[in-house]
Every structure is written in C-alpha cells, then in structure tokens.
Coordinates of C-alpha atoms in Angstrom, one line a residue:
X908 CA -14.7 35.5 4.2
X909 CA -16.5 35.1 0.4
X910 CA -14.9 33.3 -2.0
X911 CA -14.5 36.4 -4.6
X912 CA -12.0 38.3 -2.4
X913 CA -9.7 35.6 -2.9
X914 CA -7.0 36.4 -5.9
X915 CA -6.4 33.6 -8.3
X916 CA -3.2 31.8 -8.8
X917 CA -3.5 32.6 -12.1
X918 CA -3.7 36.4 -11.7
X919 CA -0.9 37.5 -9.0
X920 CA 2.0 39.0 -10.3
X921 CA 4.6 40.7 -7.9
X922 CA 3.0 44.1 -8.3
X923 CA -0.2 43.2 -6.1
X924 CA -0.3 43.9 -2.9
X925 CA -2.2 42.7 0.4
X926 CA -3.4 39.3 -1.4
X927 CA -5.0 36.8 -0.2
X928 CA -4.9 33.3 -2.0
X929 CA -7.2 30.2 -1.0
X930 CA -5.7 26.8 -2.0
X931 CA -5.5 23.5 -1.0
X932 CA -1.9 21.7 -0.2
X933 CA -0.8 19.0 -2.7
X934 CA 2.6 18.7 -1.6
X935 CA 4.8 19.8 1.3
X936 CA 8.7 19.5 2.1
X937 CA 10.8 18.7 5.3
X938 CA 11.9 21.7 7.3
X939 CA 15.2 22.5 7.0
X940 CA 17.8 24.8 8.7
X941 CA 20.6 27.3 7.6
X942 CA 23.6 29.0 9.3
X943 CA 21.8 32.6 9.4
X944 CA 24.3 35.0 7.7
X945 CA 23.3 38.1 9.6
X946 CA 23.3 36.7 12.8
X947 CA 26.5 34.4 13.7
X948 CA 25.4 31.5 15.6
X949 CA 21.3 31.4 14.7
X950 CA 19.9 29.1 12.3
X951 CA 17.1 30.1 9.8
X952 CA 14.3 27.8 9.3
X953 CA 12.3 27.3 5.8
X954 CA 9.8 25.0 4.6
X955 CA 7.7 24.9 1.5
X956 CA 4.4 23.6 0.6
X957 CA 2.4 23.5 -2.9
X958 CA -1.3 25.2 -2.9
X959 CA -3.6 24.4 -6.1
X960 CA -6.9 26.5 -7.1
X961 CA -7.9 25.4 -10.1
X962 CA -7.9 22.7 -12.1
X963 CA -4.7 24.1 -14.0
X964 CA -3.2 26.2 -11.4
X965 CA -0.7 25.5 -8.7
X966 CA 2.6 27.5 -7.1
X967 CA 5.1 26.7 -4.8
X968 CA 5.2 28.7 -1.5
X969 CA 8.3 28.9 1.0
X970 CA 8.1 29.8 4.9
X971 CA 10.9 31.7 6.3
X972 CA 11.5 32.3 9.9
X973 CA 13.3 31.4 13.1
X974 CA 12.9 28.1 14.4
X975 CA 8.9 28.5 16.5
X976 CA 7.4 30.2 13.8
X977 CA 8.8 27.9 10.6
X978 CA 8.2 24.5 12.8
X979 CA 4.8 26.0 14.4
X980 CA 3.2 26.5 10.9
X981 CA 4.9 23.5 9.2
X982 CA 3.1 21.6 12.3
X983 CA -0.4 23.0 12.0
X984 CA -0.6 22.4 8.2
X985 CA -0.6 18.9 6.0
X986 CA -1.0 18.0 2.9
X987 CA -5.4 18.3 2.0
X988 CA -6.0 20.9 4.2
X989 CA -7.2 23.6 2.5
X990 CA -5.9 27.4 3.6
X991 CA -5.3 31.0 3.2
X992 CA -2.7 32.8 2.7
X993 CA -2.8 36.8 3.1
X994 CA 0.2 39.2 2.3
X995 CA 2.6 37.0 0.9
X996 CA 5.5 38.0 -1.0
X997 CA 4.7 37.2 -4.6
X998 CA 8.7 37.0 -6.1
X999 CA 10.1 35.5 -9.6
X1000 CA 10.7 32.1 -10.1
X1001 CA 14.4 31.5 -10.1
X1002 CA 15.3 28.6 -11.6
X1003 CA 19.0 28.7 -11.4
X1004 CA 18.5 28.7 -7.8
X1005 CA 16.1 27.5 -5.1
X1006 CA 13.6 27.0 -7.2
X1007 CA 15.0 24.0 -9.4
X1008 CA 14.5 21.5 -5.9
X1009 CA 10.8 22.6 -6.2
X1010 CA 7.7 21.3 -7.7
X1011 CA 7.2 22.1 -11.3
X1012 CA 4.2 24.5 -11.5
X1013 CA 2.2 26.6 -14.5
X1014 CA 2.6 30.1 -12.5
X1015 CA 6.1 31.9 -13.5
X1016 CA 6.3 33.2 -9.7
X1017 CA 6.6 31.8 -6.4
X1018 CA 5.0 33.0 -2.6
X1019 CA 7.2 34.0 0.4
X1020 CA 5.2 33.9 3.8
X1021 CA 6.9 35.1 7.0
X1022 CA 6.2 36.0 10.5
X1023 CA 6.2 39.6 10.4
X1024 CA 4.3 40.2 7.3
X1025 CA 2.0 37.1 6.3
X1026 CA -0.4 34.8 7.9
X1027 CA -1.2 31.4 6.8
X1028 CA -4.1 29.2 8.6
X1029 CA -6.1 27.2 7.8
X1030 CA -9.4 27.8 5.7
X1031 CA -12.4 28.3 7.4
X1032 CA -15.8 29.4 4.4
X1033 CA -17.4 26.0 3.7
X1034 CA -18.2 26.9 -0.1
X1035 CA -14.2 27.5 -0.3
X1036 CA -13.0 24.4 0.7
X1037 CA -16.4 22.5 -0.8
X1038 CA -14.9 23.9 -4.0
X1039 CA -11.0 23.1 -3.3
X1040 CA -11.4 19.8 -1.9
X1041 CA -11.8 17.9 -5.7
X1042 CA -8.7 19.4 -6.7
X1043 CA -6.4 17.0 -4.3
X1044 CA -7.5 13.8 -7.2
X1045 CA -6.2 15.6 -9.8
X1046 CA -2.8 15.1 -10.9
X1047 CA -0.4 18.2 -11.8
X1048 CA 1.0 16.6 -15.1
X1049 CA -1.4 14.8 -17.8
X1050 CA -3.0 11.8 -17.0
X1051 CA -1.5 10.0 -20.0
X1052 CA 1.8 11.2 -19.3
X1053 CA 3.3 8.2 -17.2
X1054 CA 5.6 5.4 -17.9
X1055 CA 4.0 2.1 -16.7
X1056 CA 6.4 0.3 -14.2
X1057 CA 7.0 -2.4 -17.1
X1058 CA 8.3 0.3 -19.5
X1059 CA 10.8 1.7 -16.8
X1060 CA 11.4 -2.1 -16.3
X1061 CA 11.9 -2.3 -20.0
X1062 CA 14.1 0.5 -20.2
X1063 CA 16.2 -0.2 -17.6
X1064 CA 19.4 1.8 -17.0
X1065 CA 18.9 3.7 -20.3
X1066 CA 16.1 5.5 -17.2
X1067 CA 19.2 6.0 -14.3
X1068 CA 18.9 9.8 -13.2
X1069 CA 15.6 10.3 -15.2
X1070 CA 12.8 12.5 -13.5
X1071 CA 9.6 10.9 -14.6
X1072 CA 5.5 10.3 -14.0
X1073 CA 4.4 7.0 -12.9
X1074 CA 1.2 5.2 -12.7
X1075 CA 0.6 2.2 -10.0
X1076 CA -1.2 1.2 -7.4
X1077 CA 0.3 0.3 -3.8
X1078 CA 1.2 -3.3 -3.2
X1079 CA 2.9 -3.0 0.0
X1080 CA 3.6 -0.3 2.4
X1081 CA 7.1 -1.2 4.7
X1082 CA 8.1 0.0 8.2
X1083 CA 9.6 3.3 8.6
X1084 CA 13.5 2.7 9.1
X1085 CA 15.4 5.3 11.4
X1086 CA 19.1 5.6 10.9
X1087 CA 22.0 8.2 12.1
X1088 CA 24.7 9.4 9.7
X1089 CA 27.9 9.9 10.2
X1090 CA 28.0 13.5 11.0
X1091 CA 25.1 13.2 13.0
X1092 CA 22.1 13.6 11.0
X1093 CA 18.7 12.1 12.2
X1094 CA 16.7 10.4 9.0
X1095 CA 14.4 8.1 8.1
X1096 CA 13.4 5.7 4.6
X1097 CA 10.1 4.2 4.4
X1098 CA 9.8 1.2 1.3
X1099 CA 6.4 1.0 -1.1
X1100 CA 5.9 -1.7 -3.1
X1101 CA 4.2 -0.6 -6.2
X1102 CA 2.2 -2.5 -8.9
X1103 CA 0.4 -2.7 -12.3
X1104 CA -1.2 -4.7 -14.6
X1105 CA 3.0 -4.9 -16.3
X1106 CA 5.2 -5.6 -13.0
X1107 CA 3.3 -7.3 -9.9
X1108 CA 6.2 -5.4 -7.3
X1109 CA 8.8 -2.8 -7.7
X1110 CA 10.2 0.0 -5.3
X1111 CA 9.4 3.2 -4.6
X1112 CA 11.5 5.5 -1.7
X1113 CA 10.5 7.8 0.4
X1114 CA 13.1 10.3 2.6
X1115 CA 11.5 13.1 3.7
X1116 CA 9.0 12.9 6.6
X1117 CA 6.3 14.5 4.7
X1118 CA 6.2 11.5 2.1
X1119 CA 6.6 9.4 4.3
X1120 CA 3.0 10.7 6.9
X1121 CA 1.6 10.3 3.0
X1122 CA 2.2 7.5 3.1
X1123 CA 2.0 5.4 6.1
X1124 CA -1.7 5.6 6.2
X1125 CA -2.9 4.5 3.0
X1126 CA -4.4 1.0 2.2
X1127 CA -2.3 -1.0 -0.1
X1128 CA -4.3 -3.2 -3.1
X1129 CA -6.9 -0.1 -2.9
X1130 CA -4.5 2.8 -3.3
X1131 CA -3.6 4.4 -6.8
X1132 CA -1.0 6.7 -6.8
X1133 CA 0.2 9.3 -9.9
X1134 CA 3.6 10.2 -8.6
X1135 CA 5.2 13.6 -10.9
X1136 CA 8.6 13.7 -11.2
X1137 CA 9.8 10.7 -9.0
X1138 CA 13.0 9.9 -9.5
X1139 CA 14.3 6.7 -11.3
X1140 CA 17.9 5.2 -10.7
X1141 CA 19.6 1.7 -11.1
X1142 CA 20.1 0.5 -7.7
X1143 CA 23.5 -1.8 -7.6
X1144 CA 22.8 -4.0 -4.7
X1145 CA 19.0 -5.2 -6.2
X1146 CA 20.8 -5.2 -10.1
X1147 CA 17.0 -3.5 -11.0
X1148 CA 15.9 -0.1 -10.9
X1149 CA 13.7 2.0 -8.1
X1150 CA 11.8 5.0 -7.7
X1151 CA 12.6 7.5 -5.5
X1152 CA 10.2 10.2 -3.9
X1153 CA 12.2 14.1 -4.3
X1154 CA 11.6 17.6 -3.2
X1155 CA 9.8 18.0 -6.8
X1156 CA 7.7 15.3 -6.7
X1157 CA 4.4 15.7 -6.5
X1158 CA 2.1 12.3 -5.5
X1159 CA -1.8 11.8 -6.5
X1160 CA -3.8 9.7 -4.3
X1161 CA -6.9 7.9 -5.9
X1162 CA -6.6 10.3 -9.1
X1163 CA -10.1 10.9 -10.8
X1164 CA -9.0 10.1 -13.8
X1165 CA -9.9 7.0 -16.5
X1166 CA -6.7 5.8 -16.7
X1167 CA -6.5 5.7 -12.8
X1168 CA -10.2 4.1 -12.6
X1169 CA -9.2 1.2 -15.1
X1170 CA -6.1 0.6 -12.8
X1171 CA -7.9 0.6 -9.3
X1172 CA -10.5 -1.6 -10.8
X1173 CA -7.4 -4.4 -12.3
X1174 CA -5.6 -3.7 -8.6
X1175 CA -9.3 -4.8 -7.3
X1176 CA -9.7 -7.9 -9.4
X1177 CA -6.1 -8.9 -9.0
X1178 CA -6.0 -9.0 -5.3
X1179 CA -9.3 -10.8 -4.7
X1180 CA -8.2 -13.6 -7.1
X1181 CA -4.9 -14.4 -4.6
X1182 CA -2.6 -13.7 -7.6
X1183 CA -0.6 -10.8 -5.6
X1184 CA -0.4 -13.0 -2.4
X1185 CA 0.6 -16.2 -4.5
X1186 CA 3.4 -13.8 -6.2
X1187 CA 4.5 -13.0 -2.7
X1188 CA 4.3 -16.8 -1.2
X1189 CA 7.2 -18.5 0.5
X1190 CA 7.7 -21.8 0.2
X1191 CA 6.6 -24.8 1.5
X1192 CA 8.2 -26.6 4.1
X1193 CA 8.1 -30.4 4.5
X1194 CA 4.9 -31.0 7.2
X1195 CA 7.5 -33.7 9.2
X1196 CA 9.7 -30.6 9.9
X1197 CA 7.1 -28.4 11.3
X1198 CA 7.0 -29.0 15.4
X1199 CA 6.1 -26.3 16.8
X1200 CA 2.3 -26.4 19.0
X1201 CA 0.1 -23.3 19.1
X1202 CA -3.1 -22.2 20.2
X1203 CA -4.8 -20.1 17.5
X1204 CA -4.5 -16.9 19.0
X1205 CA -0.6 -17.9 19.7
X1206 CA -0.9 -18.6 15.7
X1207 CA -2.5 -15.0 15.1
X1208 CA -0.6 -12.9 17.4
X1209 CA 3.2 -14.7 16.5
X1210 CA 1.8 -14.1 12.7
X1211 CA 1.1 -10.6 13.2
X1212 CA 4.3 -10.0 14.9
X1213 CA 6.4 -11.7 12.3
X1214 CA 6.1 -10.2 8.9
X1215 CA 7.8 -13.7 7.6
X1216 CA 5.7 -17.0 7.5
X1217 CA 5.5 -19.2 10.0
X1218 CA 4.7 -22.8 10.1
X1219 CA 2.9 -24.3 13.3
X1220 CA 0.7 -27.3 14.4
X1221 CA -2.8 -26.4 15.8
X1222 CA -5.7 -28.8 17.5
X1223 CA -8.7 -27.3 16.8
X1224 CA -12.1 -27.6 15.8
X1225 CA -13.1 -27.2 11.8
X1226 CA -16.0 -24.6 12.7
X1227 CA -16.6 -23.7 9.2
X1228 CA -16.8 -26.2 6.3
X1229 CA -18.9 -25.5 3.4
X1230 CA -19.3 -29.0 1.7
X1231 CA -22.7 -28.6 0.6
X1232 CA -22.5 -25.3 -1.2
X1233 CA -23.0 -25.6 -4.7
X1234 CA -20.1 -28.2 -6.7
X1235 CA -18.6 -24.9 -8.4
X1236 CA -18.0 -23.0 -4.9
X1237 CA -16.1 -26.2 -3.5
X1238 CA -14.5 -27.4 -6.6
X1239 CA -11.9 -24.6 -8.7
X1240 CA -9.8 -24.2 -11.5
X1241 CA -7.3 -22.0 -11.2
X1242 CA -4.2 -21.2 -13.5
X1243 CA -0.9 -23.4 -13.3
X1244 CA 1.7 -21.1 -13.6
X1245 CA -0.3 -18.1 -11.3
X1246 CA -2.8 -19.7 -9.0
X1247 CA -5.3 -17.0 -10.5
X1248 CA -8.7 -17.8 -11.2
X1249 CA -10.0 -19.2 -14.6
X1250 CA -13.1 -20.8 -16.7
X1251 CA -12.2 -23.7 -18.3
X1252 CA -13.3 -22.4 -21.4
X1253 CA -10.9 -19.7 -21.9
X1254 CA -7.8 -20.4 -23.9
X1255 CA -5.6 -18.0 -21.6
X1256 CA -4.6 -17.1 -18.6
X1257 CA -6.9 -13.3 -18.1
X1258 CA -4.2 -12.0 -15.1
X1259 CA -1.7 -9.8 -16.6
X1260 CA 0.8 -10.7 -14.5
X1261 CA 0.8 -14.2 -15.4
X1262 CA 4.3 -15.0 -17.0
X1263 CA 2.1 -17.5 -19.3
X1264 CA -0.4 -14.4 -20.0
X1265 CA 0.0 -14.9 -24.4
X1266 CA 0.3 -18.7 -23.6
X1267 CA -2.7 -21.1 -24.0
X1268 CA -3.7 -21.5 -20.8
X1269 CA -2.1 -24.7 -18.1
X1270 CA -5.1 -25.3 -15.3
X1271 CA -5.8 -27.4 -12.9
X1272 CA -9.3 -28.3 -10.7
X1273 CA -9.6 -29.2 -7.6
X1274 CA -11.1 -28.4 -4.2
X1275 CA -10.7 -24.8 -3.1
X1276 CA -12.1 -24.2 0.0
X1277 CA -12.0 -21.6 2.7
X1278 CA -12.4 -23.0 5.8
X1279 CA -12.7 -21.9 9.8
X1280 CA -10.8 -23.3 12.8
X1281 CA -11.4 -22.9 16.4
X1282 CA -10.3 -23.7 19.8
X1283 CA -11.1 -22.3 23.3
X1284 CA -8.2 -19.1 22.5
X1285 CA -10.3 -18.1 19.3
X1286 CA -11.0 -18.9 16.1
X1287 CA -9.2 -18.0 12.4
X1288 CA -11.1 -17.4 9.2
X1289 CA -10.9 -18.0 5.7
X1290 CA -7.7 -20.4 6.1
X1291 CA -7.2 -21.9 2.4
X1292 CA -7.7 -25.7 2.3
X1293 CA -6.6 -26.8 -1.4
X1294 CA -6.0 -29.5 -3.8
X1295 CA -4.2 -32.5 -2.8
X1296 CA -4.6 -31.5 0.9
X1297 CA -8.2 -31.5 0.6
X1298 CA -8.2 -35.3 -1.5
X1299 CA -5.9 -36.4 1.5
X1300 CA -8.5 -35.0 5.0
X1301 CA -11.8 -35.6 3.0
X1302 CA -10.7 -39.3 1.6
X1303 CA -12.2 -38.3 -2.2
X1304 CA -10.7 -37.5 -5.9
X1305 CA -13.0 -34.3 -6.8
X1306 CA -14.2 -36.8 -9.4
X1307 CA -15.8 -38.7 -6.0
X1308 CA -17.2 -35.6 -4.7
X1309 CA -18.4 -34.1 -8.2
X1310 CA -21.0 -37.9 -8.3
X1311 CA -21.9 -37.3 -4.5
X1312 CA -25.7 -36.4 -3.5
X1313 CA -26.4 -33.8 -1.3
X1314 CA -27.0 -35.4 1.2
X1315 CA -23.9 -37.3 1.2
X1316 CA -22.0 -33.9 1.1
X1317 CA -23.5 -32.6 4.0
X1318 CA -22.2 -36.0 6.1
X1319 CA -18.8 -35.4 4.9
X1320 CA -19.0 -32.1 6.1
X1321 CA -20.3 -33.1 9.3
X1322 CA -17.7 -36.1 9.7
X1323 CA -15.3 -33.3 10.6
X1324 CA -17.6 -30.2 11.7
X1325 CA -17.0 -29.8 14.9
X1326 CA -14.4 -32.6 15.4
X1327 CA -11.5 -31.4 16.6
X1328 CA -8.7 -32.2 13.9
X1329 CA -4.3 -32.1 13.8
X1330 CA -3.4 -29.1 11.5
X1331 CA -0.7 -28.2 10.4
X1332 CA -0.8 -24.4 8.7
X1333 CA 1.3 -21.7 7.0
X1334 CA 0.4 -18.3 8.1
X1335 CA 1.2 -15.1 5.8
X1336 CA 0.6 -11.7 5.9
X1337 CA -2.3 -10.5 3.8
X1338 CA -3.4 -6.7 4.1
X1339 CA -6.5 -7.6 2.2
X1340 CA -8.0 -9.4 4.8
X1341 CA -9.7 -7.9 7.9
X1342 CA -7.3 -10.2 10.8
X1343 CA -4.4 -8.8 8.3
X1344 CA -3.5 -12.5 8.0
X1345 CA -4.3 -15.7 5.4
X1346 CA -3.5 -18.9 6.5
X1347 CA -3.3 -22.0 4.4
X1348 CA -3.9 -25.5 5.9
X1349 CA -0.7 -27.9 5.1
X1350 CA -2.2 -31.0 6.6
X1351 CA -5.4 -31.8 8.5
X1352 CA -6.9 -35.0 9.9
X1353 CA -8.4 -36.5 13.0
X1354 CA -6.8 -35.9 16.2
X1355 CA -5.5 -38.7 18.0
X1356 CA -7.1 -38.9 21.2
X1357 CA -3.9 -39.8 23.0
X1358 CA -2.3 -36.3 21.1
X1359 CA -5.3 -34.2 22.2
X1360 CA -4.5 -35.5 25.9
X1361 CA -0.4 -34.8 25.7
X1362 CA -1.2 -31.0 24.0
X1363 CA -3.9 -30.1 26.8
X1364 CA -1.5 -30.9 29.1
X1365 CA 1.8 -29.0 28.1
X1366 CA -1.1 -25.9 27.8
X1367 CA -2.6 -26.7 32.0
X1368 CA 2.1 -26.6 32.7
X1369 CA 2.0 -23.2 30.7
X1370 CA -0.8 -22.1 32.6
X1371 CA 1.1 -22.9 35.7

C-alpha cells in the first residue's frame, strides 16, 4: 500500500471514518482484564500502545475485546514494530479517566481498536517502514528537558512523587524476580542500575513485563536511555531516591540527540578506564585466607554462576606477559581515588565520577599489566596484574624495570612465560569483557613441584 494512503496522526479527528494509520510503536503496556458488566462472570481484556508517525506526533491506542483477541494482538506486536491500524475509532481524550494513566501525547484524541471493527497488522510497505524506523530514536520530550542523576540526588525528597524525564546510561541489568501477591496475582520486578557523569549508580525499577522485555536485551555501558515521565520516589529501605517506569513512561533507547551522544561518549570512556568496575569492586580478602583450588574452567564456570566476587587458587601457566612492550604499556599512572588512568602532566583527574575531581590529582605510578593464564582446561584472558603484587612477582621495582634493556625485559618475560605458577585470583562480573568476567591477580609465584604434584593427584582423584 502506498504511503500517501495513510492518514497522518496530526490530521485525525472523530469525523473521519475508515481511516488507516501507519506508525512505529514507541511504547506498550501489559494486558489487563476487568469484569464485564454486560456479561456477568465474563472478563474484558485490554492493553495499550503508542504509535508515532512523525518527529512531533504520536497517539495512544487501546485494544479491547475477549481474551483470545487482546492477548493474541498483544503477543503479535512489540516496541519498535511498524504497524498499520485500519478503521480505529477516533475518540476525544478524557484526562479525568483512563487517559491520565497513559503517556502524554500532543494529540487531542486516542484510538480504540476492537476485533469486530478494526485491524492492526505489521506494516509491509518498505518505503513506509524506512520512513518510520528512525523515529524510534527520537525522544517524545524536548531532548534538553531532563534531570541528571546528580540533580535527582541533590534534590532528594523534594522530588518524592514527582514525574520527570531522565537521561542516563545503563550500568547493569539485574535478574527478573518473580513473585505472587497475597491475593494470588503474579508479578515481576527488574532493577536496572543507571549512571551519568554526576552519579555512578542509580536504581531504575520496572514492574511491567513490556518494560522488562525492553530492558533485558540492552547492553550495559553501551546504551543510553531517555526516560520520559519516570516516577521518582524516596525509598526508606535504601535511604535514597529511586526511579520507576510506569504506564505513562516512554523509554527511548540510544536517542539521536546531542545530549545523548555526549553521554554515550562519556560512558564508553569511563567503562574502558575500569572506573565503573572499581566503583563496584568488593574488598579483597587476605591472600592467606584463600584456600579453594580450581582449574581455569572451574574458575570461569563458578564465577559466571555467582554474581559475587570469587576468590581462588589456580596452578596455571602464564601464557601472555607483555613485559617487552613499550614501557608506557607496562608502567601506568592512575588516580589514587578512582583508579582512572591519568597522564602525569594533568593537575586533576578527568573522571567526572571521581570523588576528588575538583582537587589536585593524587596519582600512583606502577606496573599495570594484562596477563593470560592457561591450564589443560582453558585460558582466562586479560587478568589484571598491578603493583605492588606485580613488583613482588617479578622481583623488581618499577624504577629498576624502567632501567632494564630490551633484552633484559625479554629475559624476565621468559622466566615466567610457560612456567607453571601458583596464582591467587579474584574474579568479578564484568559486562564489558567478552567472557563476562574479569580477573585480578592477588599473588603470583612459580609453583613448587611438590604442590603441583599434589594438585594433579587431587584432580585425578576427582575424575575417578
């Protein structure tokens, strides 16, 4: 069907009959049911979605009918789909009733669709789809009209109960929790952690299945959200503010705006620096208290199954140790407060989340290596080996290392490379790593032959 046969949302009014609208779905609510007053003992079902056909116009659509029709329609369309809506009823919005729970739209009207009179289907016209797809990345509110997370925290309980717009990046996505209420209704809850250049972690809670489905596949630290009409409340349990997605909220993923682009660049920079990992990193435990011994594959499997930090010992070969790279890749300078990489000529830390960002930078310089270790079960890549652990393992200070010749650095590398070592390691979740985990070496030394023999015997007994 040619695009010119569609009626623009901006031109809709109740006197139009047999209209046909095309738009991209930018929001969708869960299916709900109510007792049917006309048919005692029966339920009526409904759900809503919001469609957009131009940068400035979008409209709410409500579907009503029996269980099969409404749930069938709801399961056939999703946020981001381009749809055509044939013969909807164009009705004037009633902000005193149901429309006050729907997203705010520039239209004076809403659309009603029923099985008997209307049809909603996926758009098949490629020209129309191409025109509509870019609209999914345009926020429904002014791109400059938002609170930073720092603004929310600073205002605190003054914002309790407010509905505001938020621009933030996704830091982490939790697991969906299922629950049953006291009256037998089933529900679900998902918590997403947000961050920006003012706050390193802020909770966003989703209760609706549709919002949860939208959030689950997002890539942490690589996704920016513009959340229109999020509800802000004070959580007494946390003693802090929390944002909640509600039936009025419209979430725009990776908005095509200048503000979102700047935040995306910041998110990429701070993620690559490791500052976000440092912010969430649990305290180390004393090395002498670590006694559990693992193979590399056991370490990786156990770490993926457990969201908490895993501490263990592995008898493995150092398979990558780039001591003969340029000195600047082996010796690095980091901010003492946030561990952000800095250059020595800077007077302050460039990490906007650093607690000392407005102070003269306090930095430490030392070994800063990424090491691979391998055994017969696999390889754990890019494990952090930093001072002072690295100085103890290598047997030299950073000053002594800098003074070595290229040949001496290569000789030091081969002293460890492909030698079996006793490695104390901490493994933490890290979404930015391909493996999903990140290792930090807490202690490393060449393994004693007797210990290795005992370890191999224990592994053999496990197999038997």
